[in-house]
Short mmCIF file of N, CA and C and ligand atoms in Angstrom, two decimals:
data_model
loop_
_atom_site.label_atom_id
_atom_site.label_comp_id
_atom_site.label_asym_id
_atom_site.label_seq_id
_atom_site.Cartn_x
_atom_site.Cartn_y
_atom_site.Cartn_z
N LEU A 1 86.39 96.88 153.67
CA LEU A 1 85.30 96.86 152.67
C LEU A 1 85.61 95.86 151.56
N VAL A 2 86.88 95.90 151.08
CA VAL A 2 87.26 94.97 150.00
C VAL A 2 87.07 93.52 150.46
N LEU A 3 87.48 93.28 151.70
CA LEU A 3 87.36 91.91 152.23
C LEU A 3 85.89 91.50 152.31
N ARG A 4 85.05 92.47 152.73
CA ARG A 4 83.62 92.14 152.86
C ARG A 4 83.01 91.84 151.47
N LEU A 5 83.43 92.64 150.47
CA LEU A 5 82.93 92.41 149.10
C LEU A 5 83.38 91.03 148.60
N LEU A 6 84.64 90.72 148.89
CA LEU A 6 85.16 89.41 148.46
C LEU A 6 84.37 88.28 149.11
N ALA A 7 84.09 88.44 150.41
CA ALA A 7 83.35 87.40 151.13
C ALA A 7 81.95 87.25 150.53
N ALA A 8 81.31 88.37 150.22
CA ALA A 8 79.96 88.34 149.65
C ALA A 8 80.00 87.64 148.29
N HIS A 9 81.06 87.96 147.51
CA HIS A 9 81.19 87.34 146.19
C HIS A 9 81.34 85.83 146.34
N ARG A 10 82.18 85.43 147.32
CA ARG A 10 82.40 83.99 147.51
C ARG A 10 81.11 83.28 147.88
N THR A 11 80.32 83.91 148.74
CA THR A 11 79.05 83.30 149.13
C THR A 11 78.15 83.10 147.92
N GLN A 12 78.15 84.13 147.05
CA GLN A 12 77.31 84.03 145.84
C GLN A 12 77.77 82.88 144.95
N VAL A 13 79.11 82.79 144.79
CA VAL A 13 79.65 81.71 143.95
C VAL A 13 79.28 80.36 144.54
N GLU A 14 79.39 80.24 145.88
CA GLU A 14 79.05 78.96 146.53
C GLU A 14 77.57 78.63 146.34
N LEU A 15 76.72 79.64 146.50
CA LEU A 15 75.28 79.41 146.32
C LEU A 15 74.98 78.95 144.90
N ARG A 16 75.66 79.60 143.94
CA ARG A 16 75.44 79.27 142.52
C ARG A 16 75.83 77.81 142.24
N SER A 17 76.98 77.38 142.82
CA SER A 17 77.37 76.00 142.53
C SER A 17 76.44 75.01 143.22
N LEU A 18 75.90 75.40 144.39
CA LEU A 18 74.90 74.54 145.03
C LEU A 18 73.67 74.41 144.14
N GLU A 19 73.26 75.53 143.57
CA GLU A 19 72.10 75.54 142.67
C GLU A 19 72.33 74.60 141.49
N LEU A 20 73.55 74.71 140.91
CA LEU A 20 73.86 73.88 139.75
C LEU A 20 73.86 72.40 140.14
N ALA A 21 74.44 72.10 141.32
CA ALA A 21 74.50 70.70 141.76
C ALA A 21 73.08 70.16 141.95
N ALA A 22 72.15 71.05 142.36
CA ALA A 22 70.79 70.60 142.65
C ALA A 22 69.93 70.56 141.39
N ALA A 23 70.45 71.12 140.27
CA ALA A 23 69.64 71.17 139.04
C ALA A 23 69.33 69.75 138.59
N LYS A 24 68.07 69.46 138.46
CA LYS A 24 67.65 68.10 138.10
C LYS A 24 67.30 68.05 136.60
N ILE A 25 67.60 66.92 136.01
CA ILE A 25 67.23 66.73 134.61
C ILE A 25 65.85 66.06 134.55
N VAL A 26 64.97 66.66 133.77
CA VAL A 26 63.69 66.04 133.42
C VAL A 26 63.82 65.64 131.95
N VAL A 27 63.60 64.37 131.64
CA VAL A 27 63.71 63.93 130.25
C VAL A 27 62.32 63.85 129.63
N ALA A 28 62.28 64.18 128.33
CA ALA A 28 61.02 64.12 127.59
C ALA A 28 61.25 63.31 126.32
N ALA A 29 60.21 62.60 125.88
CA ALA A 29 60.31 61.75 124.68
C ALA A 29 59.53 62.37 123.53
N ALA A 30 60.21 62.49 122.37
CA ALA A 30 59.53 62.91 121.14
C ALA A 30 59.37 61.66 120.28
N VAL A 31 58.16 61.10 120.30
CA VAL A 31 57.88 59.86 119.58
C VAL A 31 57.01 60.18 118.37
N VAL A 32 57.53 59.87 117.17
CA VAL A 32 56.76 60.14 115.95
C VAL A 32 56.48 58.82 115.25
N ARG A 33 55.24 58.64 114.83
CA ARG A 33 54.87 57.46 114.07
C ARG A 33 53.87 57.88 113.00
N GLU A 34 54.12 57.45 111.77
CA GLU A 34 53.22 57.76 110.65
C GLU A 34 52.87 59.25 110.60
N GLY A 35 53.88 60.10 110.73
CA GLY A 35 53.69 61.54 110.57
C GLY A 35 52.97 62.23 111.71
N LYS A 36 52.87 61.56 112.88
CA LYS A 36 52.21 62.20 114.02
C LYS A 36 53.06 62.06 115.28
N LEU A 37 52.99 63.11 116.12
CA LEU A 37 53.76 63.15 117.37
C LEU A 37 52.87 62.74 118.54
N LEU A 38 53.44 61.98 119.45
CA LEU A 38 52.71 61.52 120.63
C LEU A 38 52.76 62.59 121.72
N VAL A 39 51.60 63.07 122.14
CA VAL A 39 51.54 64.09 123.20
C VAL A 39 50.54 63.66 124.27
N GLN A 40 50.74 64.21 125.46
CA GLN A 40 49.87 63.87 126.60
C GLN A 40 49.28 65.14 127.20
N GLN A 41 48.07 64.97 127.73
CA GLN A 41 47.41 66.10 128.39
C GLN A 41 47.49 65.90 129.90
N ARG A 42 48.03 66.91 130.60
CA ARG A 42 48.21 66.79 132.06
C ARG A 42 46.89 66.79 132.79
N SER A 43 46.86 66.05 133.91
CA SER A 43 45.67 66.05 134.74
C SER A 43 45.92 66.76 136.08
N TYR A 44 47.20 67.06 136.39
CA TYR A 44 47.57 67.73 137.63
C TYR A 44 48.86 68.49 137.41
N PRO A 45 49.31 69.40 138.27
CA PRO A 45 48.48 70.08 139.27
C PRO A 45 47.42 70.93 138.58
N MET A 46 46.54 71.52 139.37
CA MET A 46 45.43 72.30 138.80
C MET A 46 45.90 73.34 137.79
N SER A 47 47.06 73.99 138.11
CA SER A 47 47.55 75.08 137.24
C SER A 47 47.96 74.55 135.86
N LEU A 48 48.28 73.26 135.76
CA LEU A 48 48.74 72.70 134.47
C LEU A 48 47.71 71.75 133.86
N ALA A 49 46.66 71.41 134.60
CA ALA A 49 45.67 70.45 134.10
C ALA A 49 45.07 70.95 132.80
N GLY A 50 45.02 70.08 131.80
CA GLY A 50 44.46 70.47 130.50
C GLY A 50 45.54 70.85 129.50
N LYS A 51 46.75 71.16 129.99
CA LYS A 51 47.84 71.53 129.08
C LYS A 51 48.53 70.28 128.53
N TRP A 52 49.16 70.45 127.37
CA TRP A 52 49.79 69.33 126.66
C TRP A 52 51.29 69.35 126.87
N GLU A 53 51.89 68.16 126.89
CA GLU A 53 53.34 68.03 127.07
C GLU A 53 53.81 66.74 126.43
N LEU A 54 55.13 66.64 126.29
CA LEU A 54 55.72 65.37 125.86
C LEU A 54 55.74 64.43 127.06
N PRO A 55 55.65 63.12 126.82
CA PRO A 55 55.80 62.17 127.91
C PRO A 55 57.19 62.33 128.53
N GLY A 56 57.31 62.03 129.82
CA GLY A 56 58.63 62.11 130.46
C GLY A 56 58.53 62.42 131.92
N GLY A 57 59.69 62.64 132.54
CA GLY A 57 59.72 62.96 133.97
C GLY A 57 61.14 63.02 134.47
N ARG A 58 61.27 63.10 135.79
CA ARG A 58 62.58 63.30 136.42
C ARG A 58 63.48 62.08 136.30
N VAL A 59 64.78 62.35 136.08
CA VAL A 59 65.80 61.29 136.14
C VAL A 59 66.08 61.04 137.62
N GLU A 60 65.91 59.79 138.05
CA GLU A 60 66.13 59.45 139.47
C GLU A 60 67.62 59.20 139.71
N PRO A 61 68.08 59.34 140.98
CA PRO A 61 69.49 59.08 141.30
C PRO A 61 69.89 57.66 140.85
N GLY A 62 71.06 57.55 140.22
CA GLY A 62 71.57 56.25 139.80
C GLY A 62 71.02 55.77 138.47
N GLU A 63 70.20 56.59 137.85
CA GLU A 63 69.55 56.22 136.60
C GLU A 63 70.13 57.06 135.47
N THR A 64 70.31 56.48 134.27
CA THR A 64 70.72 57.30 133.13
C THR A 64 69.48 57.98 132.55
N GLU A 65 69.73 58.99 131.70
CA GLU A 65 68.59 59.68 131.06
C GLU A 65 67.77 58.71 130.22
N VAL A 66 68.49 57.83 129.52
CA VAL A 66 67.80 56.87 128.65
C VAL A 66 66.92 55.92 129.47
N GLU A 67 67.48 55.46 130.61
CA GLU A 67 66.70 54.57 131.49
C GLU A 67 65.46 55.29 132.02
N ALA A 68 65.64 56.56 132.40
CA ALA A 68 64.52 57.34 132.93
C ALA A 68 63.42 57.51 131.86
N LEU A 69 63.86 57.76 130.64
CA LEU A 69 62.90 57.97 129.55
C LEU A 69 62.07 56.70 129.30
N VAL A 70 62.75 55.57 129.28
CA VAL A 70 62.05 54.28 129.06
C VAL A 70 61.09 54.01 130.22
N ARG A 71 61.57 54.23 131.46
CA ARG A 71 60.73 53.98 132.63
C ARG A 71 59.50 54.90 132.64
N GLU A 72 59.72 56.19 132.39
CA GLU A 72 58.59 57.14 132.43
C GLU A 72 57.54 56.81 131.37
N CYS A 73 57.99 56.47 130.16
CA CYS A 73 57.02 56.16 129.10
C CYS A 73 56.24 54.90 129.45
N HIS A 74 56.92 53.96 130.11
CA HIS A 74 56.21 52.73 130.50
C HIS A 74 55.20 53.03 131.60
N GLU A 75 55.62 53.80 132.60
CA GLU A 75 54.71 54.14 133.70
C GLU A 75 53.52 54.95 133.21
N GLU A 76 53.81 55.92 132.33
CA GLU A 76 52.77 56.88 131.94
C GLU A 76 51.84 56.34 130.86
N MET A 77 52.35 55.45 129.98
CA MET A 77 51.54 55.06 128.81
C MET A 77 51.51 53.56 128.55
N GLY A 78 52.24 52.78 129.36
CA GLY A 78 52.23 51.34 129.21
C GLY A 78 52.93 50.83 127.96
N VAL A 79 53.87 51.63 127.41
CA VAL A 79 54.58 51.19 126.21
C VAL A 79 56.10 51.21 126.45
N VAL A 80 56.83 50.44 125.64
CA VAL A 80 58.29 50.41 125.74
C VAL A 80 58.87 51.13 124.53
N VAL A 81 59.47 52.32 124.75
CA VAL A 81 60.06 53.09 123.65
C VAL A 81 61.56 52.82 123.62
N ARG A 82 62.16 53.10 122.44
CA ARG A 82 63.61 52.98 122.29
C ARG A 82 64.20 54.36 121.98
N PRO A 83 64.90 54.97 122.94
CA PRO A 83 65.47 56.31 122.71
C PRO A 83 66.49 56.28 121.57
N LEU A 84 66.48 57.37 120.76
CA LEU A 84 67.34 57.42 119.57
C LEU A 84 68.43 58.48 119.66
N GLY A 85 68.13 59.63 120.26
CA GLY A 85 69.13 60.71 120.33
C GLY A 85 68.47 62.00 120.77
N ARG A 86 69.33 63.00 121.05
CA ARG A 86 68.83 64.27 121.58
C ARG A 86 68.09 65.08 120.52
N LEU A 87 67.11 65.85 120.97
CA LEU A 87 66.39 66.77 120.09
C LEU A 87 66.29 68.14 120.75
N GLY A 88 66.62 69.18 119.99
CA GLY A 88 66.39 70.55 120.43
C GLY A 88 67.24 70.96 121.63
N PRO A 89 66.99 72.18 122.14
CA PRO A 89 67.79 72.71 123.25
C PRO A 89 67.32 72.17 124.59
N ASP A 90 68.21 72.27 125.61
CA ASP A 90 67.79 72.06 127.00
C ASP A 90 66.99 73.29 127.41
N ILE A 91 65.90 73.08 128.12
CA ILE A 91 65.04 74.20 128.50
C ILE A 91 64.97 74.30 130.01
N PRO A 92 65.27 75.52 130.56
CA PRO A 92 65.23 75.67 132.02
C PRO A 92 63.80 75.47 132.54
N LEU A 93 63.68 74.69 133.62
CA LEU A 93 62.41 74.52 134.32
C LEU A 93 62.58 75.24 135.66
N PRO A 94 62.05 76.43 135.81
CA PRO A 94 62.30 77.22 137.02
C PRO A 94 61.95 76.43 138.28
N GLY A 95 62.94 76.38 139.20
CA GLY A 95 62.72 75.69 140.47
C GLY A 95 62.86 74.19 140.39
N VAL A 96 63.05 73.64 139.20
CA VAL A 96 63.13 72.19 139.04
C VAL A 96 64.47 71.78 138.46
N GLY A 97 64.85 72.35 137.32
CA GLY A 97 66.10 71.96 136.66
C GLY A 97 66.03 72.23 135.18
N LEU A 98 66.32 71.19 134.40
CA LEU A 98 66.39 71.34 132.95
C LEU A 98 65.54 70.26 132.28
N LEU A 99 64.82 70.67 131.24
CA LEU A 99 64.07 69.72 130.42
C LEU A 99 64.93 69.35 129.21
N ARG A 100 65.21 68.06 129.04
CA ARG A 100 66.06 67.57 127.95
C ARG A 100 65.27 66.55 127.15
N THR A 101 65.23 66.73 125.83
CA THR A 101 64.38 65.90 124.99
C THR A 101 65.19 64.91 124.16
N HIS A 102 64.68 63.71 124.06
CA HIS A 102 65.26 62.67 123.20
C HIS A 102 64.17 62.22 122.22
N THR A 103 64.54 61.99 120.97
CA THR A 103 63.60 61.32 120.09
C THR A 103 63.57 59.84 120.50
N ALA A 104 62.45 59.17 120.25
CA ALA A 104 62.35 57.77 120.64
C ALA A 104 61.45 57.03 119.65
N TRP A 105 61.73 55.74 119.54
CA TRP A 105 61.04 54.88 118.59
C TRP A 105 59.98 54.06 119.30
N LEU A 106 58.82 53.95 118.70
CA LEU A 106 57.78 53.07 119.23
C LEU A 106 57.29 52.21 118.07
N ASP A 107 57.51 50.93 118.21
CA ASP A 107 57.17 50.03 117.12
C ASP A 107 55.66 50.01 116.87
N ALA A 108 55.30 49.99 115.58
CA ALA A 108 53.88 50.01 115.22
C ALA A 108 53.15 48.78 115.75
N ALA A 109 53.92 47.70 115.94
CA ALA A 109 53.31 46.45 116.42
C ALA A 109 53.06 46.49 117.93
N ASP A 110 53.64 47.49 118.61
CA ASP A 110 53.47 47.58 120.07
C ASP A 110 52.04 47.94 120.43
N VAL A 111 51.72 47.75 121.71
CA VAL A 111 50.40 48.16 122.20
C VAL A 111 50.26 49.66 122.04
N GLN A 112 49.04 50.12 121.88
CA GLN A 112 48.78 51.55 121.77
C GLN A 112 49.06 52.22 123.12
N PRO A 113 49.73 53.40 123.08
CA PRO A 113 49.90 54.14 124.33
C PRO A 113 48.53 54.49 124.92
N ARG A 114 48.43 54.40 126.24
CA ARG A 114 47.17 54.80 126.88
C ARG A 114 47.48 55.74 128.04
N ALA A 115 46.52 56.56 128.39
CA ALA A 115 46.71 57.54 129.46
C ALA A 115 46.57 56.85 130.81
N VAL A 116 47.70 56.59 131.48
CA VAL A 116 47.66 55.97 132.80
C VAL A 116 47.59 57.06 133.87
N GLU A 117 48.51 58.05 133.75
CA GLU A 117 48.57 59.13 134.75
C GLU A 117 48.00 60.42 134.20
N HIS A 118 47.83 60.47 132.90
CA HIS A 118 47.38 61.72 132.27
C HIS A 118 45.90 61.68 131.93
N ARG A 119 45.38 62.81 131.49
CA ARG A 119 43.96 62.89 131.13
C ARG A 119 43.73 62.26 129.76
N ALA A 120 44.70 62.45 128.86
CA ALA A 120 44.56 61.92 127.50
C ALA A 120 45.92 61.77 126.85
N VAL A 121 45.97 60.87 125.86
CA VAL A 121 47.15 60.68 125.01
C VAL A 121 46.67 60.84 123.59
N ARG A 122 47.43 61.55 122.76
CA ARG A 122 46.95 61.79 121.39
C ARG A 122 48.12 61.81 120.41
N TRP A 123 47.88 61.33 119.19
CA TRP A 123 48.84 61.46 118.09
C TRP A 123 48.45 62.70 117.30
N VAL A 124 49.38 63.65 117.14
CA VAL A 124 49.04 64.95 116.52
C VAL A 124 49.94 65.21 115.31
N ALA A 125 49.34 65.58 114.18
CA ALA A 125 50.08 65.89 112.95
C ALA A 125 50.82 67.22 113.10
N ALA A 126 51.90 67.37 112.32
CA ALA A 126 52.76 68.57 112.40
C ALA A 126 51.96 69.87 112.32
N ALA A 127 50.99 69.90 111.43
CA ALA A 127 50.22 71.14 111.19
C ALA A 127 49.42 71.57 112.41
N HIS A 128 49.16 70.66 113.32
CA HIS A 128 48.32 70.99 114.49
C HIS A 128 49.11 71.17 115.78
N LEU A 129 50.44 71.03 115.68
CA LEU A 129 51.25 71.10 116.91
C LEU A 129 51.27 72.50 117.52
N ALA A 130 51.41 73.53 116.67
CA ALA A 130 51.52 74.90 117.19
C ALA A 130 50.23 75.33 117.89
N GLY A 131 49.11 74.73 117.51
CA GLY A 131 47.82 75.14 118.06
C GLY A 131 47.48 74.50 119.40
N LEU A 132 48.32 73.57 119.88
CA LEU A 132 48.03 72.94 121.18
C LEU A 132 48.33 73.91 122.32
N ASP A 133 47.62 73.74 123.43
CA ASP A 133 47.87 74.53 124.64
C ASP A 133 48.98 73.83 125.44
N TRP A 134 50.24 74.10 125.06
CA TRP A 134 51.40 73.42 125.65
C TRP A 134 51.74 73.97 127.03
N VAL A 135 52.38 73.15 127.89
CA VAL A 135 53.04 73.69 129.09
C VAL A 135 54.21 74.54 128.58
N ALA A 136 54.63 75.53 129.39
CA ALA A 136 55.55 76.56 128.91
C ALA A 136 56.85 75.99 128.33
N ALA A 137 57.49 75.06 129.06
CA ALA A 137 58.80 74.57 128.62
C ALA A 137 58.67 73.84 127.28
N ASP A 138 57.67 73.01 127.13
CA ASP A 138 57.52 72.22 125.92
C ASP A 138 57.17 73.08 124.71
N ARG A 139 56.52 74.21 124.95
CA ARG A 139 56.17 75.10 123.83
C ARG A 139 57.42 75.57 123.10
N VAL A 140 58.53 75.76 123.83
CA VAL A 140 59.80 76.19 123.23
C VAL A 140 60.27 75.17 122.19
N LEU A 141 59.88 73.92 122.38
CA LEU A 141 60.34 72.84 121.50
C LEU A 141 59.53 72.73 120.21
N VAL A 142 58.42 73.46 120.12
CA VAL A 142 57.50 73.25 119.00
C VAL A 142 58.18 73.31 117.63
N PRO A 143 59.06 74.31 117.35
CA PRO A 143 59.70 74.31 116.02
C PRO A 143 60.47 73.01 115.75
N ALA A 144 61.22 72.54 116.74
CA ALA A 144 61.98 71.29 116.57
C ALA A 144 61.02 70.11 116.40
N LEU A 145 59.92 70.12 117.11
CA LEU A 145 58.95 69.02 117.04
C LEU A 145 58.24 69.00 115.69
N VAL A 146 57.93 70.20 115.15
CA VAL A 146 57.29 70.29 113.84
C VAL A 146 58.24 69.74 112.78
N ALA A 147 59.51 70.17 112.84
CA ALA A 147 60.50 69.72 111.86
C ALA A 147 60.65 68.20 111.92
N LEU A 148 60.72 67.65 113.13
CA LEU A 148 60.86 66.20 113.31
C LEU A 148 59.64 65.47 112.74
N THR A 149 58.46 65.97 113.07
CA THR A 149 57.22 65.29 112.67
C THR A 149 57.03 65.33 111.17
N GLU A 150 57.45 66.44 110.54
CA GLU A 150 57.31 66.54 109.08
C GLU A 150 58.24 65.57 108.37
N GLN A 151 59.38 65.29 109.04
CA GLN A 151 60.42 64.53 108.32
C GLN A 151 60.24 63.02 108.51
N VAL A 152 59.51 62.59 109.55
CA VAL A 152 59.39 61.13 109.79
C VAL A 152 58.18 60.57 109.02
O1 C5P B 1 55.55 65.02 135.48
P1 C5P B 1 56.34 65.53 136.64
O2 C5P B 1 55.52 66.40 137.57
O3 C5P B 1 57.15 64.50 137.34
O4 C5P B 1 57.43 66.50 135.96
C1 C5P B 1 58.45 67.12 136.71
C2 C5P B 1 58.59 68.56 136.25
O5 C5P B 1 58.94 68.62 134.88
C3 C5P B 1 57.31 69.38 136.39
O6 C5P B 1 57.67 70.69 136.80
C4 C5P B 1 56.75 69.38 135.00
O7 C5P B 1 55.97 70.51 134.76
C5 C5P B 1 58.01 69.38 134.14
N1 C5P B 1 57.80 68.77 132.81
C6 C5P B 1 57.73 69.58 131.68
N2 C5P B 1 57.54 69.02 130.45
C7 C5P B 1 57.41 67.68 130.31
C8 C5P B 1 57.48 66.84 131.45
C9 C5P B 1 57.68 67.42 132.69
O8 C5P B 1 57.85 70.81 131.78
N3 C5P B 1 57.23 67.17 129.09
#
C-alpha cells in the first residue's frame, strides 16, 4: 500500500511539473497617455465578444516578453509601444497560463491606435475604468490600472 501511495504521489508530482512547463505567458500592455488608459474591446470568441481587455497576447517560443508585447501591440493596433516595466500581479488564465502586465509608452506623435483585430479601441479615464465590462483576468488589474492612470 505504501508503495502504491508513493507511486501515485510521484505521478501527481510529474503531472504538476508538466502543467508548469506548459504554462504559457500572455503579456498585456498598460499604456497611459494624458491621463487615459488604452483599452480594447474583444470581437471573439462569442463568449468574450464585447468585453474589454488590455492589448496583448501569447509570448511565442524564442521570443522575450518585451518582444511579444511590442509585436502584439503592432499587430492589434498598428502602433509601436516601448515597454517600461512590470505592473501588478501575474494572473492565472485557466487552461492557458499566466497573464503578465507591463506598462508601456506610446509617443503622442505616433499614429493613433486603431482596432485591427478588435471591435474597438478606446482611451479611458481612471474614473471610468471600474465601470467597464472587463474580461475576468484583466478585471483583477483594475486597482493597479486606476493607480497608474491617476498618476500619469
Ligand atoms: O488574444 P488571444 O486570444 O491570443 O489571448 C490569449 C489568451 O489570453 C486568451 O485566453 C485571452 O482571453 C487571454 N487574454 C486576457 N487578457 C488580455 C489578453 C489576453 O485574459 N488582456
